[in-house]
């Protein structure tokens, strides 16, 4: 009996250890200075794309209000480095929010963001920012980015009066890094009379994939649409989240929000989102894997240890080798910590684990992750002493074991 | 109810400003629900209690309450005349600024206050203290009792549970 109990205990404790041993996380490195009263950092961009890797450069982007107004900033670190370099301000207007970053080859990056009700982009090479370029035509926000090699794609939403539209564009960079729009088209073929929210985009050899929140039918649903011609046209939108409706005459389905998506391998995608199908225990983290122009069935990402509590702010990462992961925050240990899961060889999501560098005292939340081609995990998150305290950004590097 | 559980909510009491960029979700028709910031300012200036409704676009229990409870003329009159009404869409990207100076979104505000489901209602006293939180479907009668608990000042001397036990 004693052996059985010992064995069960070992199984219980060893399983999460095995999952977390996919990476060994290095000591966390500060991205921003010590917390300052009334200064708050945010990682709230559409698709949660706040960290990107090109060659040996890791670039992060965020919004904070240390200048008195919310603005967008970048900072970088070399792979294996011990400190970040210097903060660069990206935005140029009165107020700026919800940035996204994506990497090109040769330590080049593109960043996009909302500024004074419009969407802008600029590139970065050798710590030199290009001239800013306005992507949007009308009132616009919630931009997201994806890259493959030196091809850059953006998606954002626009509002004109009571009409909403979702735009995707392929961006080009000249030798000085100046951005131009090579192709631009609507994702939904016509303007909508209801909002579209928080679109995100991914790209691989199969083409482009866009996912977003749609409120067309009196209820939020996640939709996706694919393009095989680099964004010249998009397929008819399909539903990403499965429905659990008709519980009563008022029910149109459960809540879903904040989809994050990345490509992995040559032609596959992974999307994750907050999903309220579990009822009164708040949002769960659900995902779907896709290839070519469609997604498979929905999968619960968090393991049963997280079944009775809510989870927030999912982020996805993938690489060309075929690795992918989902990360989020929840307060199963009392305060908010970063948690993550990887897909196992058994073709199911593994046991959740919380990297020590991004858990423990204080509130750790709003993680953004990226995987390099060696399978190492790069992680950026917001940390604060308590829920209404000033914030600081941290980075940690998980070395693939 | 342990009011310490409502601590995170209490810090909305000094909301400074509110930026709105899109349609709100769906508060019940026939009511003048305000954005959180406007409601807080009005509650403070008029010394009226505030009724805060956390809803979600497409929420089925919210729809049911709109049709079966908020449609009641008496409840409408009492809430509209004696409370300042605020609505928060728990999936919205609408921006709000908190008393600590932080700008966040309605969705983030709801999640940090651990709102697990919708509808969730929080009643505030005229001096803007969070009194109690109720989640899920409520009947017209129970809503009336909640209103009485606040409007008649019973919260000053007893807990909601004690008050309801006397009814």
Tab-separated table of N, CA, C and O in Angstrom, chain A residues 47 73 92 127 194 197 202 207 213 225 270 306 316:
chain	number	residue	atom	x	y	z
A	47	UNK	N	-3.906	39.642	-30.906
A	47	UNK	CA	-3.097	38.451	-31.170
A	47	UNK	C	-1.906	38.295	-30.249
A	47	UNK	O	-1.165	37.319	-30.359
A	73	UNK	N	6.757	51.538	-27.292
A	73	UNK	CA	8.205	51.466	-27.133
A	73	UNK	C	8.727	50.084	-27.534
A	73	UNK	O	8.011	49.083	-27.430
A	92	UNK	N	4.332	58.394	-32.410
A	92	UNK	CA	4.669	59.812	-32.555
A	92	UNK	C	3.486	60.733	-32.267
A	92	UNK	O	3.609	61.943	-32.421
A	127	UNK	N	18.791	49.216	-34.954
A	127	UNK	CA	18.344	50.247	-33.996
A	127	UNK	C	17.895	51.540	-34.685
A	127	UNK	O	17.746	52.579	-34.042
A	194	UNK	N	-21.995	45.525	-37.605
A	194	UNK	CA	-21.635	45.205	-36.219
A	194	UNK	C	-20.116	45.121	-36.107
A	194	UNK	O	-19.428	44.858	-37.100
A	197	UNK	N	-13.669	42.502	-33.850
A	197	UNK	CA	-12.723	42.840	-32.784
A	197	UNK	C	-11.481	41.962	-32.839
A	197	UNK	O	-11.548	40.786	-33.202
A	202	UNK	N	-1.641	35.001	-39.353
A	202	UNK	CA	-0.473	34.113	-39.397
A	202	UNK	C	-0.210	33.751	-40.850
A	202	UNK	O	-1.120	33.820	-41.694
A	207	UNK	N	-0.169	29.718	-47.049
A	207	UNK	CA	-0.846	30.996	-47.284
A	207	UNK	C	-1.084	31.762	-46.007
A	207	UNK	O	-0.438	31.522	-44.987
A	213	UNK	N	-12.844	38.253	-33.843
A	213	UNK	CA	-14.117	38.175	-33.136
A	213	UNK	C	-15.177	38.875	-33.967
A	213	UNK	O	-14.966	40.003	-34.414
A	225	UNK	N	-10.515	33.158	-41.924
A	225	UNK	CA	-10.559	33.181	-43.375
A	225	UNK	C	-9.132	33.041	-43.886
A	225	UNK	O	-8.195	33.565	-43.285
A	270	UNK	N	-1.846	27.222	-35.349
A	270	UNK	CA	-2.495	26.955	-34.065
A	270	UNK	C	-3.133	28.265	-33.591
A	270	UNK	O	-2.506	29.328	-33.649
A	306	UNK	N	-6.722	23.014	-13.853
A	306	UNK	CA	-7.247	24.374	-14.060
A	306	UNK	C	-8.714	24.401	-14.427
A	306	UNK	O	-9.228	25.427	-14.863
A	316	UNK	N	0.024	32.450	-28.348
A	316	UNK	CA	0.534	31.256	-29.026
A	316	UNK	C	1.905	31.549	-29.620
A	316	UNK	O	2.266	32.696	-29.870
